[in-house]
mmCIF file of C-alpha atoms in Angstrom:
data_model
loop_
_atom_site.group_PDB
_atom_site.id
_atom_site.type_symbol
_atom_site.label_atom_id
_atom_site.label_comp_id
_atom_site.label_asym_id
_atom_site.label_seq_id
_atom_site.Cartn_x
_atom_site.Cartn_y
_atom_site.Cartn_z
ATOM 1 C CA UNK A 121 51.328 0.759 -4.392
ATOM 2 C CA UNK A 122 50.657 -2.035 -2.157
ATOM 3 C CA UNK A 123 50.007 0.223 0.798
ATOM 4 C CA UNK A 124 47.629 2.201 -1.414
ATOM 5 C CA UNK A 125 45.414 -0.558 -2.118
ATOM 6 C CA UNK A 126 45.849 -1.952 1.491
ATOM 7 C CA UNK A 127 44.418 1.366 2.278
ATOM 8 C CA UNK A 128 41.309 1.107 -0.663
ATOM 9 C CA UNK A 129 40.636 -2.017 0.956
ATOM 10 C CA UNK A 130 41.057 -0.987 4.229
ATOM 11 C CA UNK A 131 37.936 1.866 3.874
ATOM 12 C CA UNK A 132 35.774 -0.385 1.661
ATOM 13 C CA UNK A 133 35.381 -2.587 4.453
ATOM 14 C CA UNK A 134 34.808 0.475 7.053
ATOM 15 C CA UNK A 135 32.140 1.248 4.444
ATOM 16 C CA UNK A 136 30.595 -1.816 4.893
ATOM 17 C CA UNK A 137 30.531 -2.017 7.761
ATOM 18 C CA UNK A 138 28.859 1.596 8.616
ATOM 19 C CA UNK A 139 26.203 0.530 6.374
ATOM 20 C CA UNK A 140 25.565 -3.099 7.916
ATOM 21 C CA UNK A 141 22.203 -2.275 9.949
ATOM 22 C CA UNK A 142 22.583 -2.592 13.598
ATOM 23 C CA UNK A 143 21.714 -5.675 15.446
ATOM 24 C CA UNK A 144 18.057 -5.442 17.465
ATOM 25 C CA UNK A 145 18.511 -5.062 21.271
ATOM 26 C CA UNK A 146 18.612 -8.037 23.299
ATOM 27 C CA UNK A 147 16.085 -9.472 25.481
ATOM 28 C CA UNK A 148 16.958 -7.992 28.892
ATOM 29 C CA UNK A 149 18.572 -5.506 27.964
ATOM 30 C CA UNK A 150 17.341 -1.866 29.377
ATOM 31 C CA UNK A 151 15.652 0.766 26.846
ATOM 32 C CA UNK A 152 18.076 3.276 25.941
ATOM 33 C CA UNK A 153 17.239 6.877 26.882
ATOM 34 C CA UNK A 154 16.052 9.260 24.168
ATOM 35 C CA UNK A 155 15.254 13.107 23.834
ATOM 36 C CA UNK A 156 13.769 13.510 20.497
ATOM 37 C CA UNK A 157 10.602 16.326 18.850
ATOM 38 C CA UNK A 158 7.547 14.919 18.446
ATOM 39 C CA UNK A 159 4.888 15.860 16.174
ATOM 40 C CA UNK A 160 2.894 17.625 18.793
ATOM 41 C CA UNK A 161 5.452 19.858 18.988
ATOM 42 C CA UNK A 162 6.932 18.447 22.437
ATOM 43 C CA UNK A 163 10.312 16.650 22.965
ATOM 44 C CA UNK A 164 9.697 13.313 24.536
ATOM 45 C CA UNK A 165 12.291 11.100 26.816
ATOM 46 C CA UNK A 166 12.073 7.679 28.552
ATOM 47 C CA UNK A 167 11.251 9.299 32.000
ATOM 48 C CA UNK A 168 8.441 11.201 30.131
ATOM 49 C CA UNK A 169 6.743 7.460 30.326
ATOM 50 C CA UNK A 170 7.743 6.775 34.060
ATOM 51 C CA UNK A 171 4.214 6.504 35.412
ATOM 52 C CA UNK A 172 3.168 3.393 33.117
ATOM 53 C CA UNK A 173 3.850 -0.401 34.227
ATOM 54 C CA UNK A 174 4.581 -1.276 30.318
ATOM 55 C CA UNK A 175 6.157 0.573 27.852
ATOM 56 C CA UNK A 176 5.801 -0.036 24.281
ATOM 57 C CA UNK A 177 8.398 1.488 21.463
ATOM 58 C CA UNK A 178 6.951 1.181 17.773
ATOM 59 C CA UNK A 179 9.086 2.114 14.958
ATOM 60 C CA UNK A 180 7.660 3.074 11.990
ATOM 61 C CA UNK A 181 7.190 5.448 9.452
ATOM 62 C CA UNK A 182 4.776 7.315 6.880
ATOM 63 C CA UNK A 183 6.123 5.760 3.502
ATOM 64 C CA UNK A 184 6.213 1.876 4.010
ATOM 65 C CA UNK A 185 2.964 0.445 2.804
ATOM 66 C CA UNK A 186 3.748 -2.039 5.724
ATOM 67 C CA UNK A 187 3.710 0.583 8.206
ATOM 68 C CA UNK A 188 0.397 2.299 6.774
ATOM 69 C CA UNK A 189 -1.038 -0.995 7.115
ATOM 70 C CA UNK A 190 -0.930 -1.284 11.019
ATOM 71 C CA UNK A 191 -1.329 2.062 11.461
ATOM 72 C CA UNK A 192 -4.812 1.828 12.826
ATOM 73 C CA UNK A 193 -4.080 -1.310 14.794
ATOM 74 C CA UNK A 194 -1.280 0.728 16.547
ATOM 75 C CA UNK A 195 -4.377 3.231 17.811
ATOM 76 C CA UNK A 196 -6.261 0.186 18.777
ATOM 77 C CA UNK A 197 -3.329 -0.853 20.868
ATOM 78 C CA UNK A 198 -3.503 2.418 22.300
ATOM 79 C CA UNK A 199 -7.237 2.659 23.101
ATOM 80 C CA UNK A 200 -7.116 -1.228 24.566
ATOM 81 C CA UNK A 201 -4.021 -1.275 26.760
ATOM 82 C CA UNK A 202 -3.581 2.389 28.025
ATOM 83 C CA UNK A 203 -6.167 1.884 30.969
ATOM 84 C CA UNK A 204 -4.600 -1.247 31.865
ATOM 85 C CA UNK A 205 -1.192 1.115 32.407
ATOM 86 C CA UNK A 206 0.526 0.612 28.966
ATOM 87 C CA UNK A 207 2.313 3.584 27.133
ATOM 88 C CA UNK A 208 3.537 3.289 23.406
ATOM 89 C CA UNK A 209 5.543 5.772 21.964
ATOM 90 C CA UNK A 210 6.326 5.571 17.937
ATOM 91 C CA UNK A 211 9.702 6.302 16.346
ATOM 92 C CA UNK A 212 10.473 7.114 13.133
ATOM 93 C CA UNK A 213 14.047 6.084 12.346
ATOM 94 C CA UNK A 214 14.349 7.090 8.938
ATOM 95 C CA UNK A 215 16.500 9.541 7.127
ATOM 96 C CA UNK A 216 14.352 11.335 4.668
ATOM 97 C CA UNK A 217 17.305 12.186 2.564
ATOM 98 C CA UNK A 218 17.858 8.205 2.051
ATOM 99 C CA UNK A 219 14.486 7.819 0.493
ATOM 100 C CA UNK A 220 14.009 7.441 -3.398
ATOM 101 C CA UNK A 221 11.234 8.785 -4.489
ATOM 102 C CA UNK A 222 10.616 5.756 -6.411
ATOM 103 C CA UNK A 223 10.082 4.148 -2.700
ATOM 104 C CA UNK A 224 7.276 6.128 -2.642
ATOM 105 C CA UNK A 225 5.049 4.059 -4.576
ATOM 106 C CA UNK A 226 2.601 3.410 -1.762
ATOM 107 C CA UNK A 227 2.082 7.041 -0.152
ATOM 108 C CA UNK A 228 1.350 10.436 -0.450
ATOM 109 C CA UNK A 229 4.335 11.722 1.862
ATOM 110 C CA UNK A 230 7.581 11.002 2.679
ATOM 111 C CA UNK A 231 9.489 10.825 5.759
ATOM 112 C CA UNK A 232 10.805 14.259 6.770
ATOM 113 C CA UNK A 233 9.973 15.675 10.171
ATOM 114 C CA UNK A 234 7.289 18.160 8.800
ATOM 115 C CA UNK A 235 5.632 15.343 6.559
ATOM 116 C CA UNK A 236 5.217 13.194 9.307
ATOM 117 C CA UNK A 237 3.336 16.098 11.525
ATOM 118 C CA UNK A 238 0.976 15.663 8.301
ATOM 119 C CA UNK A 239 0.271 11.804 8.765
ATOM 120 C CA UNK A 240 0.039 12.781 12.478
ATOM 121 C CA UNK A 241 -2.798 15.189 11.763
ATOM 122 C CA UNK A 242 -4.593 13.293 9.204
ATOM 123 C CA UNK A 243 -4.756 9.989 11.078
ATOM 124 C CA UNK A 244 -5.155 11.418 13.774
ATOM 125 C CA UNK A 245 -2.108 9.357 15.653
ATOM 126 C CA UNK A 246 -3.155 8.820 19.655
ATOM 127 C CA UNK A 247 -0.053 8.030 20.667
ATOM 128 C CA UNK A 248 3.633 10.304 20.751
ATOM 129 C CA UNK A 249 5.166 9.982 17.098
ATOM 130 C CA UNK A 250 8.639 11.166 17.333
ATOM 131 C CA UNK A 251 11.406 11.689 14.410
ATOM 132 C CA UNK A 252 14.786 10.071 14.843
ATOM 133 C CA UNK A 253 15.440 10.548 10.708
ATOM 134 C CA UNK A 254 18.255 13.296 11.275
ATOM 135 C CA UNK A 255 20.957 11.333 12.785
ATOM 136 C CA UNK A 256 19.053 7.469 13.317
ATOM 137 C CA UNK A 257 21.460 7.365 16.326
ATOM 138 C CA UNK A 258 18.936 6.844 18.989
ATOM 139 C CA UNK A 259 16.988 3.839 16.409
ATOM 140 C CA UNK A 260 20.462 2.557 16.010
ATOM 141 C CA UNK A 261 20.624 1.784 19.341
ATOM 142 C CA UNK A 262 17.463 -0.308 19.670
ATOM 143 C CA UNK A 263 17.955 -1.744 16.222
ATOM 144 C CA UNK A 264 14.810 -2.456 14.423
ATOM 145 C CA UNK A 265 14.934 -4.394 11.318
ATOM 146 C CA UNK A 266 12.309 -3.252 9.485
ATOM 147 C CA UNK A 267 9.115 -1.046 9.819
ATOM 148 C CA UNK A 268 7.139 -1.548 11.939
ATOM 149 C CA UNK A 269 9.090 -3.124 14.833
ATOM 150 C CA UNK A 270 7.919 -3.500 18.574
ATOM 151 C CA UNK A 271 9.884 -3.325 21.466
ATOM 152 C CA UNK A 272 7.920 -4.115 24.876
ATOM 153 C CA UNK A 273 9.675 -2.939 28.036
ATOM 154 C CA UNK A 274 8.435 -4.286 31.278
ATOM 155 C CA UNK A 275 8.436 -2.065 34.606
ATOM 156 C CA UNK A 276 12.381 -1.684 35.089
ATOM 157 C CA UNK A 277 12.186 -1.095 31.216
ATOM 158 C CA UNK A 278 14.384 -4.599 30.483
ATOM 159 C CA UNK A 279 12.969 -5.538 27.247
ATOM 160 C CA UNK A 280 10.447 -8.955 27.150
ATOM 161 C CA UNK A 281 9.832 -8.309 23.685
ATOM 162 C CA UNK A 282 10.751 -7.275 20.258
ATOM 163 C CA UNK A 283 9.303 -7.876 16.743
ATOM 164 C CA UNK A 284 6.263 -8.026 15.171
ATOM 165 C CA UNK A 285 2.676 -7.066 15.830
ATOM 166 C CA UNK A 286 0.968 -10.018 14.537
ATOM 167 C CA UNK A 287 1.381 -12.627 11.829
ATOM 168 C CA UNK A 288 -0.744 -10.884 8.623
ATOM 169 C CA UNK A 289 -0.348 -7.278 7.257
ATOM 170 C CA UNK A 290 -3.760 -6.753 5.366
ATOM 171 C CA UNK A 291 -5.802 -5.256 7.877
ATOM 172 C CA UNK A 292 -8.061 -8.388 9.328
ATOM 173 C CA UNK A 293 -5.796 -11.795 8.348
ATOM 174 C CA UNK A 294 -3.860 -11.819 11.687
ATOM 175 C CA UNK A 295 -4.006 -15.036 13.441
ATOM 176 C CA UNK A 296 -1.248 -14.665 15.871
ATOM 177 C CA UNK A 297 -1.246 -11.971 17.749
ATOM 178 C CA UNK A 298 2.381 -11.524 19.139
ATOM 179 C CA UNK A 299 2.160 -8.259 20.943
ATOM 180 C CA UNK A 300 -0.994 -8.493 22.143
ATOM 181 C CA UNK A 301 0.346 -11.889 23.579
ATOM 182 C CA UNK A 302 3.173 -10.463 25.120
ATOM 183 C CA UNK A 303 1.229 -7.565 26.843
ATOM 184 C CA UNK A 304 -1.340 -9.543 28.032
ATOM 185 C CA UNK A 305 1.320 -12.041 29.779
ATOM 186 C CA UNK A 306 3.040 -8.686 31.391
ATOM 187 C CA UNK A 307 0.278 -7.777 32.927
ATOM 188 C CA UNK A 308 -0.706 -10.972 34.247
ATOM 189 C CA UNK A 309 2.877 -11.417 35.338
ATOM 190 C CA UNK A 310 3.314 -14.525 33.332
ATOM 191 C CA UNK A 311 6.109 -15.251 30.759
ATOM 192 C CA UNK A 312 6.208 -13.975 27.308
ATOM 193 C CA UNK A 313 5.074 -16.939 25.856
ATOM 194 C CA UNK A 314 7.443 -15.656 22.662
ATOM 195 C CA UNK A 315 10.134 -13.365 23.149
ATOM 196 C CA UNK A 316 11.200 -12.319 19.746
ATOM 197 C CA UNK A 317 9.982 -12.463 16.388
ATOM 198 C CA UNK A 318 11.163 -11.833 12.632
ATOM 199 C CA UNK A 319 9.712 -8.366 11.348
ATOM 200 C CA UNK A 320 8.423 -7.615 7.782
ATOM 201 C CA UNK A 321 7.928 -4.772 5.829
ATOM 202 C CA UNK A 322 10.593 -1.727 4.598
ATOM 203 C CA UNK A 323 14.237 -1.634 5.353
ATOM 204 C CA UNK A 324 15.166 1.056 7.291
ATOM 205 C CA UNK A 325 16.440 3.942 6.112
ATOM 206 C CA UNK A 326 20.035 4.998 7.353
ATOM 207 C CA UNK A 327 22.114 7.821 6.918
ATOM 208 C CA UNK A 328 24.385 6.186 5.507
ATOM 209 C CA UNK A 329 22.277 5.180 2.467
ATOM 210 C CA UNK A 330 22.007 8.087 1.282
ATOM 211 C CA UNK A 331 24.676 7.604 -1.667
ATOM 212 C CA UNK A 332 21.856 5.276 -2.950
ATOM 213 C CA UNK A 333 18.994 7.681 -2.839
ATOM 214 C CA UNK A 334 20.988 10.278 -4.583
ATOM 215 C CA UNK A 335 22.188 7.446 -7.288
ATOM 216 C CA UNK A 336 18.384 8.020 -8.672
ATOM 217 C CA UNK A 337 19.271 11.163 -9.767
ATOM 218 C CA UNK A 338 21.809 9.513 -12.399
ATOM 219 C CA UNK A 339 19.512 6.997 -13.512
ATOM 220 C CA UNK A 340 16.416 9.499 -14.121
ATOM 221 C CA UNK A 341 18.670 11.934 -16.118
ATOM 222 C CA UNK A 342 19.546 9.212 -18.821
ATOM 223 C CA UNK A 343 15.834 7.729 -19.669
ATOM 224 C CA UNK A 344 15.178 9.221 -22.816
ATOM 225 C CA UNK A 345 12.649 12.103 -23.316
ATOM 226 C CA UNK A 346 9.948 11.936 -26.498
ATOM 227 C CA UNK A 347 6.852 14.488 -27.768
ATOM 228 C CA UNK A 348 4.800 12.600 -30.041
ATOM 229 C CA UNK A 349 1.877 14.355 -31.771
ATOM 230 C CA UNK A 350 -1.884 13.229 -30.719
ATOM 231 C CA UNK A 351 -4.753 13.655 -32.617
ATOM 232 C CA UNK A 352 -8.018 14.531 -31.396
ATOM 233 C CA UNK A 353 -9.405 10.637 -32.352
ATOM 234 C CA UNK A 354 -6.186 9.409 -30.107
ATOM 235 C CA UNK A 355 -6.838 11.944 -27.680
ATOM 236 C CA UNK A 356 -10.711 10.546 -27.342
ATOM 237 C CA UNK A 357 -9.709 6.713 -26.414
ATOM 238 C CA UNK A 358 -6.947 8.078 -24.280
ATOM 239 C CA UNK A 359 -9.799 10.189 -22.247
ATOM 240 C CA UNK A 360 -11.981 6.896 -22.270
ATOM 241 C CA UNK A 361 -9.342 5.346 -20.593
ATOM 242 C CA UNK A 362 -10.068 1.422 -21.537
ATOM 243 C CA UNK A 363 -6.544 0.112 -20.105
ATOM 244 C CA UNK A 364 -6.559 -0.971 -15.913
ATOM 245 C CA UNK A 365 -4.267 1.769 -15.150
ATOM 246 C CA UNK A 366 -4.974 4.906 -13.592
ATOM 247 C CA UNK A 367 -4.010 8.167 -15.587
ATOM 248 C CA UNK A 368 -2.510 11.403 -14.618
ATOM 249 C CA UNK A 369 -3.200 14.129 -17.835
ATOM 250 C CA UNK A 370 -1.615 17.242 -17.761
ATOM 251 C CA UNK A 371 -2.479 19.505 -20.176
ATOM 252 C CA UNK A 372 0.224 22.168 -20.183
ATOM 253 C CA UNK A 373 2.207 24.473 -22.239
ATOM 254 C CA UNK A 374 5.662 26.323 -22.606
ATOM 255 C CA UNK A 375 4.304 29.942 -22.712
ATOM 256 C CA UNK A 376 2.262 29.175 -19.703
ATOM 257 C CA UNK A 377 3.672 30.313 -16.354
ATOM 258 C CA UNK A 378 1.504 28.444 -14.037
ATOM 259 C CA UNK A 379 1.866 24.979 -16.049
ATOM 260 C CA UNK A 380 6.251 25.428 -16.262
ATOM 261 C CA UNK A 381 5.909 26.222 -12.090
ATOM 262 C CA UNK A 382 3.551 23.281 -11.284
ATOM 263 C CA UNK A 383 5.444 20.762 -14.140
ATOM 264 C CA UNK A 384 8.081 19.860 -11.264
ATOM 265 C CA UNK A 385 5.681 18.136 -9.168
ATOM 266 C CA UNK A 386 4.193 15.498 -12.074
ATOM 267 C CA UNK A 387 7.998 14.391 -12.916
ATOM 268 C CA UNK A 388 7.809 13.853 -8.813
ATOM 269 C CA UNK A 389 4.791 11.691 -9.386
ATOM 270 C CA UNK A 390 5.950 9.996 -12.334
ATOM 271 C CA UNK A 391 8.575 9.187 -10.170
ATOM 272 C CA UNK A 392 6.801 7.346 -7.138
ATOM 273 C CA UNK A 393 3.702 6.360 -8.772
ATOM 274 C CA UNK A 394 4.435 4.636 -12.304
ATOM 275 C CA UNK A 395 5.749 1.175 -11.182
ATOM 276 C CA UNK A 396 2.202 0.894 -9.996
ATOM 277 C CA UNK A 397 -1.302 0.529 -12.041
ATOM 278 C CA UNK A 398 -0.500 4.715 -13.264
ATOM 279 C CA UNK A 399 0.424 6.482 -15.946
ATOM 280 C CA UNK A 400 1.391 10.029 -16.481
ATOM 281 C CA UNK A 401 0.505 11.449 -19.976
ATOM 282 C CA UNK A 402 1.238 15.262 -20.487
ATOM 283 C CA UNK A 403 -0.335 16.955 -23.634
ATOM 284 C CA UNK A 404 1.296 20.409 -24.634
ATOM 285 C CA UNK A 405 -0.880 23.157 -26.489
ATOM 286 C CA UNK A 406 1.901 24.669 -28.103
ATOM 287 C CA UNK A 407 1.512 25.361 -31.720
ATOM 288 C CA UNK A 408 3.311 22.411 -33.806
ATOM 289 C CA UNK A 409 5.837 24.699 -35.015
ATOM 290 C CA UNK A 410 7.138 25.155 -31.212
ATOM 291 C CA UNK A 411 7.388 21.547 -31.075
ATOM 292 C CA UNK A 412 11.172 22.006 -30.538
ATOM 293 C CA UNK A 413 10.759 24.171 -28.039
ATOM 294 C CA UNK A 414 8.453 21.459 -25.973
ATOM 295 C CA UNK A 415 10.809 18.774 -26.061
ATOM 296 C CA UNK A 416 13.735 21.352 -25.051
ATOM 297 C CA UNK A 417 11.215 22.045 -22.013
ATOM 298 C CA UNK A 418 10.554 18.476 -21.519
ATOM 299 C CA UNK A 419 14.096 16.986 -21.377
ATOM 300 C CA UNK A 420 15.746 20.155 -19.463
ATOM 301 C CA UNK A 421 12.515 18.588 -16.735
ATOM 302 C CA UNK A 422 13.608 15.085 -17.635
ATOM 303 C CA UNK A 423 10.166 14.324 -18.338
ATOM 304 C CA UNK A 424 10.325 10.693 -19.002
ATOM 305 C CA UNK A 425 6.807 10.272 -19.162
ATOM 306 C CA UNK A 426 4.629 9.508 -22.108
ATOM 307 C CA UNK A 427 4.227 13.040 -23.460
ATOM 308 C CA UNK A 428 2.126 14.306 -26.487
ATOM 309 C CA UNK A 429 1.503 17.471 -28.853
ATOM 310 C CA UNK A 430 -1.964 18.400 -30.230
ATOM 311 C CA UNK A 431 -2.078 19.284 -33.754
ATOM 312 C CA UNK A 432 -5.680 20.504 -34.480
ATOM 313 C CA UNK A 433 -8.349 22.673 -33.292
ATOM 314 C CA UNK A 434 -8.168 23.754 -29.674
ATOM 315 C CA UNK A 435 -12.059 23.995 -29.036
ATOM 316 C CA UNK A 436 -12.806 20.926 -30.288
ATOM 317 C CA UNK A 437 -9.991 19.697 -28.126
ATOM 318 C CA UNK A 438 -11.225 21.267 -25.259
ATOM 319 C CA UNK A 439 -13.998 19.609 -26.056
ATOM 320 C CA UNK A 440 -13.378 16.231 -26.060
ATOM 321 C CA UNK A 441 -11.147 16.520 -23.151
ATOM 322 C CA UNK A 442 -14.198 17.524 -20.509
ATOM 323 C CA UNK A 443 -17.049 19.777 -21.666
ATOM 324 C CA UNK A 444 -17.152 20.769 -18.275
ATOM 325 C CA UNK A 445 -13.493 22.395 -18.573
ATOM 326 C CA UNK A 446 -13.412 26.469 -19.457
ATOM 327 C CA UNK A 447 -9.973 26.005 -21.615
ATOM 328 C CA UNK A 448 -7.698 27.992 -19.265
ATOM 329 C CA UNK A 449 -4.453 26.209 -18.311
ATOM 330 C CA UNK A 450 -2.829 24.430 -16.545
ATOM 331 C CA UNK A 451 -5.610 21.724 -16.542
ATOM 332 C CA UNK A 452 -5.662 18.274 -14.789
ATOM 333 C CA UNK A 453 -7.902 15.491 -15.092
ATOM 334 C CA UNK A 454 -7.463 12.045 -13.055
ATOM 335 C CA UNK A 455 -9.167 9.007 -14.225
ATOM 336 C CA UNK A 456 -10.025 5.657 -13.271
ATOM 337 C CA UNK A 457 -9.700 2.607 -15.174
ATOM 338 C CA UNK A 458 -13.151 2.627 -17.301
ATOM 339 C CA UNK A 459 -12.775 6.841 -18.032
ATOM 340 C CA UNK A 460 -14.634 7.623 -14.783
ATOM 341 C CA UNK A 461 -13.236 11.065 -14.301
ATOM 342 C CA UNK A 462 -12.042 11.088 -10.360
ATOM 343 C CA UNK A 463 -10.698 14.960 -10.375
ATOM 344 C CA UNK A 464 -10.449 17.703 -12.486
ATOM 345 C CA UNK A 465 -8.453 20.987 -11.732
ATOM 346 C CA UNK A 466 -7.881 23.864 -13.812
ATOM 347 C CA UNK A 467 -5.565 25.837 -12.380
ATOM 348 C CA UNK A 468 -2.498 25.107 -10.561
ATOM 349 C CA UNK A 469 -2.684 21.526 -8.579
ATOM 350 C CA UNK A 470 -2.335 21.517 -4.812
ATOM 351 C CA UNK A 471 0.303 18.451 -5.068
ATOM 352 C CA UNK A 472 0.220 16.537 -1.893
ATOM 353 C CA UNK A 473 -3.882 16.432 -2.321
ATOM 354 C CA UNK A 474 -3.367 15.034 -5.818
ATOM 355 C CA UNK A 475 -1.145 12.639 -4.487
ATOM 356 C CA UNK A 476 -3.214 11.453 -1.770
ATOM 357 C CA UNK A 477 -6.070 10.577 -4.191
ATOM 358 C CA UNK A 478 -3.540 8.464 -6.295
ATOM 359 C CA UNK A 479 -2.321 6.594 -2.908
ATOM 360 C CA UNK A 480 -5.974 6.500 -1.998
ATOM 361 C CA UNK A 481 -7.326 5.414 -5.434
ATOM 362 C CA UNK A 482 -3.916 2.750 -6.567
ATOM 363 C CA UNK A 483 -3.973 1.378 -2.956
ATOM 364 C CA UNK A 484 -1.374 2.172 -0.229
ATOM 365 C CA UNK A 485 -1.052 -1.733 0.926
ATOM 366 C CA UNK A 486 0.423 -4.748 -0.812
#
């Protein structure tokens, strides 16, 4: 018995250990070599960057609402030091299967390989952006604590820097500008004037978190799943929308094929978006006898979401939803705090453009 718990004991520590986060390279030490994809479609390696005097290694990701935030300061990094012979390459260390989708609060995508080719496209990235997420072994070599994290190699690629980019993370507070600092010393051949810095912003994702990503699943399946009727009164104020959230209303119902293949992708939303100023409200159109069969729908979805029933006419309904909406379903209205009606689909949704206008509209930065 003793040996068995010896033994217990013996793995929990190997456990922790495994999912202590590795220790940032030292100052001096050389860049460690690296063949990863990129989302150009190229696989990238140090000696890909041999021609430039400075090299610069970013990593960050699409998800962190720190990482969005320097995201365009990372271009202007580009544009200012790349005639001046300064590369910077970015590096996405996360595992996409250790995200929880309630991380996601901040964003429209996540951090898998073909997500991040997205965020490439769309912001229109000027620099390599390469995805580490399957393994993290490469990242766990150079360590970074958080995203984003710099690490400034000089011409023999010994590290002179590593941590942050500047001192503020809303776009336009920065008074210290630590990278910019050390680059400009480089290339004067001066000293850093400071080597290292703390980093802020979100905890990296390892592999070996993924038992706590997939713990979500447990929690989510035991919130508790109600249909409450609405009437068309209730239904008007909800549409005028007086609270300072935004709302999400899906108007849905069980005998409709479109709404049951589309209803996935608002529990996803739910999910990311409601510890934020959201709601999701989803109104079925079932007749009140199939009532039962709408909450049997709802909880096999684990639709924890405020959901209602309408008992009452369906024109006037329609009505007083949008006069502008024909009455098909599935039908979808977004609206600002104040009822200002910011989209309106009837039809199926495309999801990731819905959730970009809720990032957009809620605010992807702290």
């Amino acid at each position: 018995m003793k040996l068995l718990i010896l033994s217990y004991l013996t793995l929990f520590v190997v456990v922790r250990l495994l999912a202590e986060d590795p220790t940032p390279l030292a100052i001096g030490a050389s860049a460690p070599d690296f063949s990863l994809p990129a989302t150009d479609g190229k696989m990238y390696s140090l000696k890909d960057f041999d021609k430039a005097q400075i090299l610069v290694v970013v990593f960050t990701c699409n998800h962190c609402p720190t990482a969005q935030a320097y995201e365009e300061r990372i271009k202007q990094l580009v544009v200012d030091y790349t005639p001046k012979g300064v590369a910077l390459v970015a590096i996405s260390p996360n595992d996409p299967l250790s995200v929880r989708l309630d991380e996601l609060g901040y964003t429209d995508l996540s951090d898998s390989f073909e997500e991040m080719k997205i965020r490439y496209r769309d912001k229109q990235f000027n620099f390599p952006y390469l995805y580490d997420g399957e393994t993290s072994q490469v990242s766990k070599q150079y360590g970074p604590q958080a995203t984003p994290h710099v690490f400034i190699f000089d011409a023999e690629r010994k590290l002179r820097y590593t941590g942050r980019i500047d001192d503020g993370e809303k776009p336009g507070t920065a008074q210290t500008h630590d990278t910019r600092n050390a680059l400009d010393a480089l290339l004067a051949n001066k000293p850093v004037p400071v080597e290292k810095t703390k980093t802020f912003g979100c905890s990296i994702k390892w592999p070996d978190k993924r038992a706590y990503a997939e713990s979500a699943a447990g929690e989510w399946a035991k919130e508790k799943v109600e249909l409450k009727v609405i009437s068309r009164d209730a239904l008007v104020d909800l549409i005028a929308n007086k609270t300072s959230d935004y709302l999400l209303v899906n108007i849905w119902a069980t005998w409709c094929g479109p709404c049951v293949v589309e209803f996935p992708s608002f529990v996803d939303m739910n999910r990311m978006y409601r510890n934020r100023d959201f709601e999701l409200i989803t109104i079925s159109l079932d007749d009140p006898e199939r009532e039962a069969t709408a909450l049997k729908f709802l909880t096999r979805k684990q639709a924890s979401m405020k959901n209602f029933i309408y008992n009452g006419d369906k024109y006037k309904f329609i009505e007083a939803i949008d006069k502008k909406w024909e009455g098909a379903l599935p039908y979808t209205l977004f609206i600002a705090p104040g009822g200002k009606i910011l989209y309106a689909k009837q039809g199926i949704i495309e999801p990731l453009a819905l959730r970009k206008l809720i990032a957009d509209s809620i605010g992807r930065i702290y």
